[in-house]
């Protein structure tokens, strides 16, 4: 029997009266895999149509959604224990999940659509996501495009790790959530060699100077707030950064690196030309016996 998926579309409603609605992102639930995934669309598309649109709002909401999804996971004191505690098994359960945990129903211009169920006819989860995004988020850059987003960075990293004969499922934990009284931040991968290394891809392949600055300041704030928690728990943040393809923005990218570097938490920054070296180092450490 084929697997089913459930999904709901985050929409920007510029004018309810005029019926002007644009799709912003999609929340997927894969019951058989017990996974919930959110994918954001190209927010510049909205800005192009509506000059008064504040792009910072959906940027903050996108990060909030990712963190809330990661927060709904049971994580005990063992780094290598990460078990989802939620799976939508119906349209109603996905609706309740969104309302109670992701985005409250209010009068704001960003709201999720009514959930839908569909038969999953594609061979793997990423193919499903790509195809639905192609339909509902026409300007979304997927892994087939040349957009160097966070997914692109992770793909480069994991491919290099696999080349080093590392089985990712055995050596890494996925989606390690760091929680303090001040901030929650999800890290896509984590591994240990005495120190716990938390990997965070951060892409600056954006289209405007302001967006690069906003993103760098945002992560500067995150890592500053996590300084004491990281030192107490012997954490190191391994940040995988990627440059903009627009060469006119490279100087703003360098400024972004400087801004994040000034944060006080224990961290190492690896730019796009250092990613392969970092992956090789990580693989070498993970191949050592009795890793502690």
Tab-separated table of C-alpha atoms in Angstrom:
chain	number	residue	atom	x	y	z
A	1	UNK	CA	0.000	0.000	0.000
A	2	UNK	CA	1.300	3.440	-0.915
A	3	UNK	CA	2.306	5.929	1.772
A	4	UNK	CA	0.234	9.025	2.398
A	5	UNK	CA	1.344	12.563	3.168
A	6	UNK	CA	-0.418	15.556	4.657
A	7	UNK	CA	0.455	19.138	3.870
A	8	UNK	CA	-0.633	22.711	4.523
A	9	UNK	CA	0.461	25.821	2.632
A	10	UNK	CA	1.595	28.985	4.414
A	11	UNK	CA	0.014	31.877	2.518
A	12	UNK	CA	0.516	35.631	2.438
A	13	UNK	CA	-2.885	37.306	2.174
A	14	UNK	CA	-2.218	40.804	0.930
A	15	UNK	CA	-5.881	41.659	0.489
A	16	UNK	CA	-8.679	39.448	1.753
A	17	UNK	CA	-11.291	41.586	0.016
A	18	UNK	CA	-9.541	41.393	-3.358
A	19	UNK	CA	-8.642	37.745	-2.845
A	20	UNK	CA	-4.907	38.390	-3.360
A	21	UNK	CA	-3.011	35.398	-1.946
A	22	UNK	CA	0.561	34.184	-2.502
A	23	UNK	CA	2.040	30.901	-1.297
A	24	UNK	CA	4.994	31.380	1.060
A	25	UNK	CA	5.885	27.865	2.220
A	26	UNK	CA	4.644	24.301	2.736
A	27	UNK	CA	4.443	22.215	5.911
A	28	UNK	CA	4.699	18.483	5.145
A	29	UNK	CA	3.894	15.550	7.419
A	30	UNK	CA	5.201	12.083	6.474
A	31	UNK	CA	3.373	9.690	8.867
A	32	UNK	CA	5.229	6.530	7.864
A	33	UNK	CA	8.591	8.200	8.508
A	34	UNK	CA	7.295	10.117	11.534
A	35	UNK	CA	8.683	13.359	10.171
A	36	UNK	CA	7.365	16.895	9.833
A	37	UNK	CA	9.192	19.219	7.432
A	38	UNK	CA	8.714	22.865	6.489
A	39	UNK	CA	9.993	24.343	3.222
A	40	UNK	CA	10.069	28.079	2.560
A	41	UNK	CA	9.444	29.644	-0.835
A	42	UNK	CA	11.196	32.600	-2.449
A	43	UNK	CA	10.143	35.620	-0.382
A	44	UNK	CA	11.561	38.018	-2.965
A	45	UNK	CA	8.590	37.059	-5.122
A	46	UNK	CA	6.271	38.819	-2.666
A	47	UNK	CA	8.515	41.867	-2.408
A	48	UNK	CA	8.534	42.186	-6.189
A	49	UNK	CA	4.744	42.389	-6.276
A	50	UNK	CA	4.182	44.452	-3.127
A	51	UNK	CA	6.730	47.179	-2.412
A	52	UNK	CA	5.365	47.768	1.089
A	53	UNK	CA	5.894	44.125	2.097
A	54	UNK	CA	8.179	43.716	5.135
A	55	UNK	CA	10.327	40.673	4.318
A	56	UNK	CA	11.646	40.487	7.897
A	57	UNK	CA	8.299	39.152	9.152
A	58	UNK	CA	8.252	35.914	7.097
A	59	UNK	CA	12.002	35.477	7.658
A	60	UNK	CA	11.405	35.481	11.410
A	61	UNK	CA	8.346	33.247	11.062
A	62	UNK	CA	10.268	30.755	8.896
A	63	UNK	CA	13.002	30.416	11.526
A	64	UNK	CA	10.373	30.206	14.264
A	65	UNK	CA	8.575	27.389	12.443
A	66	UNK	CA	11.796	25.409	11.981
A	67	UNK	CA	12.667	25.811	15.657
A	68	UNK	CA	9.187	24.842	16.823
A	69	UNK	CA	9.236	21.694	14.693
A	70	UNK	CA	12.602	20.750	16.159
A	71	UNK	CA	11.300	21.564	19.634
A	72	UNK	CA	8.578	18.931	19.263
A	73	UNK	CA	11.098	16.163	19.612
A	74	UNK	CA	11.996	14.183	22.649
A	75	UNK	CA	15.669	14.718	23.370
A	76	UNK	CA	17.192	13.232	26.537
A	77	UNK	CA	20.660	13.664	27.960
A	78	UNK	CA	22.116	11.191	25.485
A	79	UNK	CA	23.292	13.135	22.422
A	80	UNK	CA	22.490	10.213	20.148
A	81	UNK	CA	18.822	9.965	21.130
A	82	UNK	CA	16.327	11.941	19.092
A	83	UNK	CA	12.811	10.522	18.727
A	84	UNK	CA	9.927	12.431	17.128
A	85	UNK	CA	6.841	12.569	19.312
A	86	UNK	CA	4.393	13.836	16.723
A	87	UNK	CA	3.004	12.555	13.455
A	88	UNK	CA	-0.083	13.846	11.649
A	89	UNK	CA	-2.329	10.983	10.639
A	90	UNK	CA	-5.228	13.059	9.325
A	91	UNK	CA	-6.088	16.522	8.098
A	92	UNK	CA	-7.615	17.284	11.499
A	93	UNK	CA	-4.495	16.288	13.423
A	94	UNK	CA	-2.282	18.425	11.169
A	95	UNK	CA	-4.678	21.355	11.641
A	96	UNK	CA	-4.466	20.947	15.429
A	97	UNK	CA	-0.674	20.610	15.260
A	98	UNK	CA	-0.379	23.900	13.374
A	99	UNK	CA	-2.850	25.736	15.603
A	100	UNK	CA	-1.408	24.532	18.890
A	101	UNK	CA	2.302	24.451	18.103
A	102	UNK	CA	3.329	26.243	14.917
A	103	UNK	CA	1.328	29.376	14.082
A	104	UNK	CA	-1.671	30.609	16.010
A	105	UNK	CA	-4.775	31.666	14.131
A	106	UNK	CA	-5.006	35.458	14.241
A	107	UNK	CA	-5.617	38.443	12.010
A	108	UNK	CA	-2.104	38.586	10.552
A	109	UNK	CA	-1.468	38.345	6.816
A	110	UNK	CA	0.411	35.018	7.104
A	111	UNK	CA	-1.798	31.977	7.665
A	112	UNK	CA	-1.733	28.262	6.895
A	113	UNK	CA	-4.311	26.849	4.490
A	114	UNK	CA	-6.633	24.007	5.341
A	115	UNK	CA	-4.585	20.767	5.439
A	116	UNK	CA	-4.757	18.305	2.553
A	117	UNK	CA	-4.089	14.567	2.270
A	118	UNK	CA	-2.461	12.969	-0.766
A	119	UNK	CA	-1.165	9.626	-1.933
A	120	UNK	CA	2.617	9.765	-2.080
A	121	UNK	CA	3.482	8.411	-5.524
A	122	UNK	CA	7.148	9.461	-5.569
A	123	UNK	CA	10.104	7.200	-4.871
A	124	UNK	CA	11.609	9.172	-1.974
A	125	UNK	CA	10.815	11.990	0.417
A	126	UNK	CA	13.001	14.623	-1.251
A	127	UNK	CA	11.400	13.928	-4.627
A	128	UNK	CA	7.973	14.412	-3.023
A	129	UNK	CA	9.020	17.743	-1.545
A	130	UNK	CA	10.566	18.928	-4.814
A	131	UNK	CA	7.499	18.070	-6.877
A	132	UNK	CA	5.000	19.686	-4.519
A	133	UNK	CA	7.174	22.788	-4.255
A	134	UNK	CA	7.392	22.969	-8.035
A	135	UNK	CA	3.591	23.094	-8.153
A	136	UNK	CA	2.781	25.323	-5.179
A	137	UNK	CA	5.953	27.430	-4.891
A	138	UNK	CA	6.826	28.068	-8.529
A	139	UNK	CA	9.738	30.372	-7.785
A	140	UNK	CA	11.224	28.171	-5.063
A	141	UNK	CA	14.810	27.148	-5.744
A	142	UNK	CA	15.105	23.412	-5.099
A	143	UNK	CA	18.125	21.155	-5.102
A	144	UNK	CA	17.936	21.025	-8.920
A	145	UNK	CA	18.581	24.738	-9.174
A	146	UNK	CA	21.834	26.600	-8.741
A	147	UNK	CA	20.681	28.381	-5.588
A	148	UNK	CA	23.254	27.869	-2.856
A	149	UNK	CA	20.880	27.658	0.104
A	150	UNK	CA	21.197	25.727	3.374
A	151	UNK	CA	20.075	22.485	1.721
A	152	UNK	CA	22.791	22.931	-0.888
A	153	UNK	CA	25.433	23.376	1.833
A	154	UNK	CA	24.274	20.259	3.671
A	155	UNK	CA	24.335	18.299	0.430
A	156	UNK	CA	27.959	19.318	-0.217
A	157	UNK	CA	28.925	18.372	3.319
A	158	UNK	CA	27.161	15.001	3.417
A	159	UNK	CA	28.497	13.988	0.004
A	160	UNK	CA	32.050	14.652	1.181
A	161	UNK	CA	31.418	12.754	4.429
A	162	UNK	CA	30.107	9.754	2.510
A	163	UNK	CA	33.202	9.807	0.289
A	164	UNK	CA	35.168	9.251	3.495
A	165	UNK	CA	33.252	6.020	4.178
A	166	UNK	CA	31.206	7.434	7.036
A	167	UNK	CA	27.661	6.154	7.556
A	168	UNK	CA	25.837	9.310	8.571
A	169	UNK	CA	23.045	7.509	10.419
A	170	UNK	CA	25.603	5.778	12.661
A	171	UNK	CA	27.907	8.690	13.414
A	172	UNK	CA	25.701	11.784	13.495
A	173	UNK	CA	22.557	12.908	15.199
A	174	UNK	CA	20.185	14.921	13.054
A	175	UNK	CA	18.315	18.003	14.260
A	176	UNK	CA	19.948	18.566	17.630
A	177	UNK	CA	17.876	21.181	19.444
A	178	UNK	CA	19.691	23.492	21.842
A	179	UNK	CA	17.323	25.012	24.387
A	180	UNK	CA	18.021	27.688	26.978
A	181	UNK	CA	15.812	30.071	28.858
A	182	UNK	CA	16.556	32.717	26.245
A	183	UNK	CA	16.674	30.966	22.882
A	184	UNK	CA	16.022	27.692	21.065
A	185	UNK	CA	18.108	26.889	17.999
A	186	UNK	CA	18.123	23.744	15.888
A	187	UNK	CA	21.389	22.326	14.476
A	188	UNK	CA	21.121	20.040	11.449
A	189	UNK	CA	23.948	17.669	12.498
A	190	UNK	CA	25.942	16.947	15.647
A	191	UNK	CA	28.943	14.712	16.393
A	192	UNK	CA	31.355	14.138	19.283
A	193	UNK	CA	35.083	13.800	19.843
A	194	UNK	CA	35.119	14.807	23.489
A	195	UNK	CA	33.627	18.156	22.473
A	196	UNK	CA	30.132	18.108	21.014
A	197	UNK	CA	30.250	19.722	17.567
A	198	UNK	CA	26.969	21.262	16.427
A	199	UNK	CA	26.815	21.949	12.680
A	200	UNK	CA	24.833	24.896	11.330
A	201	UNK	CA	24.739	25.758	7.603
A	202	UNK	CA	24.163	29.464	6.956
A	203	UNK	CA	23.751	30.595	3.364
A	204	UNK	CA	24.275	34.191	2.323
A	205	UNK	CA	23.371	33.541	-1.304
A	206	UNK	CA	20.779	36.298	-1.120
A	207	UNK	CA	19.828	39.110	-3.431
A	208	UNK	CA	20.168	42.276	-1.350
A	209	UNK	CA	22.682	43.819	1.038
A	210	UNK	CA	20.016	44.376	3.686
A	211	UNK	CA	19.040	40.710	3.751
A	212	UNK	CA	22.667	39.640	4.250
A	213	UNK	CA	23.103	42.088	7.107
A	214	UNK	CA	19.814	41.089	8.760
A	215	UNK	CA	20.687	37.406	8.647
A	216	UNK	CA	24.205	37.923	10.033
A	217	UNK	CA	22.973	40.089	12.910
A	218	UNK	CA	20.291	37.533	13.698
A	219	UNK	CA	22.819	34.707	14.037
A	220	UNK	CA	25.219	36.970	15.923
A	221	UNK	CA	22.449	37.363	18.490
A	222	UNK	CA	21.764	33.634	18.639
A	223	UNK	CA	25.396	32.688	19.273
A	224	UNK	CA	25.944	35.460	21.793
A	225	UNK	CA	22.982	34.239	23.828
A	226	UNK	CA	24.246	30.646	23.650
A	227	UNK	CA	27.758	31.479	24.932
A	228	UNK	CA	27.391	30.348	28.564
A	229	UNK	CA	25.244	27.327	27.706
A	230	UNK	CA	27.762	26.138	25.125
A	231	UNK	CA	30.715	26.489	27.502
A	232	UNK	CA	28.849	24.723	30.307
A	233	UNK	CA	28.012	21.759	28.051
A	234	UNK	CA	31.316	21.655	26.138
A	235	UNK	CA	29.652	22.559	22.838
A	236	UNK	CA	31.374	23.988	19.775
A	237	UNK	CA	29.334	25.492	16.976
A	238	UNK	CA	30.705	24.557	13.542
A	239	UNK	CA	29.249	27.091	11.129
A	240	UNK	CA	29.238	26.294	7.419
A	241	UNK	CA	28.885	29.567	5.505
A	242	UNK	CA	28.338	30.102	1.789
A	243	UNK	CA	28.897	33.212	-0.284
A	244	UNK	CA	26.440	35.001	-2.604
A	245	UNK	CA	26.732	34.220	-6.297
A	246	UNK	CA	26.245	37.910	-7.072
A	247	UNK	CA	29.823	39.207	-6.877
A	248	UNK	CA	28.624	42.731	-6.094
A	249	UNK	CA	27.464	41.388	-2.703
A	250	UNK	CA	30.747	39.750	-1.700
A	251	UNK	CA	31.875	42.707	0.414
A	252	UNK	CA	28.644	42.462	2.417
A	253	UNK	CA	29.260	38.738	2.827
A	254	UNK	CA	32.694	39.507	4.311
A	255	UNK	CA	31.011	41.946	6.686
A	256	UNK	CA	28.541	39.213	7.630
A	257	UNK	CA	31.396	36.843	8.492
A	258	UNK	CA	32.974	39.540	10.669
A	259	UNK	CA	29.679	40.150	12.472
A	260	UNK	CA	29.126	36.465	13.298
A	261	UNK	CA	32.795	36.059	14.249
A	262	UNK	CA	32.356	38.725	16.927
A	263	UNK	CA	29.816	36.613	18.809
A	264	UNK	CA	31.298	35.218	22.019
A	265	UNK	CA	30.195	31.587	21.877
A	266	UNK	CA	32.752	28.806	21.174
A	267	UNK	CA	32.602	28.349	17.423
A	268	UNK	CA	34.532	27.779	14.227
A	269	UNK	CA	33.522	29.352	10.931
A	270	UNK	CA	34.118	27.432	7.706
A	271	UNK	CA	33.485	29.230	4.434
A	272	UNK	CA	32.623	27.530	1.154
A	273	UNK	CA	36.286	26.955	0.232
A	274	UNK	CA	36.923	25.264	3.617
A	275	UNK	CA	33.928	22.927	3.665
A	276	UNK	CA	35.718	19.954	2.102
A	277	UNK	CA	38.606	20.304	4.548
A	278	UNK	CA	36.182	20.433	7.468
A	279	UNK	CA	34.285	17.361	6.226
A	280	UNK	CA	37.554	15.424	5.847
A	281	UNK	CA	38.645	16.435	9.361
A	282	UNK	CA	35.276	15.397	10.793
A	283	UNK	CA	35.409	12.036	9.019
A	284	UNK	CA	38.951	11.446	10.281
A	285	UNK	CA	37.842	12.114	13.854
A	286	UNK	CA	34.825	9.857	13.514
A	287	UNK	CA	36.959	6.996	12.208
A	288	UNK	CA	38.995	6.971	15.426
A	289	UNK	CA	38.246	4.132	17.848
A	290	UNK	CA	36.581	4.728	21.219
A	291	UNK	CA	35.621	8.257	20.311
A	292	UNK	CA	34.818	10.239	23.460
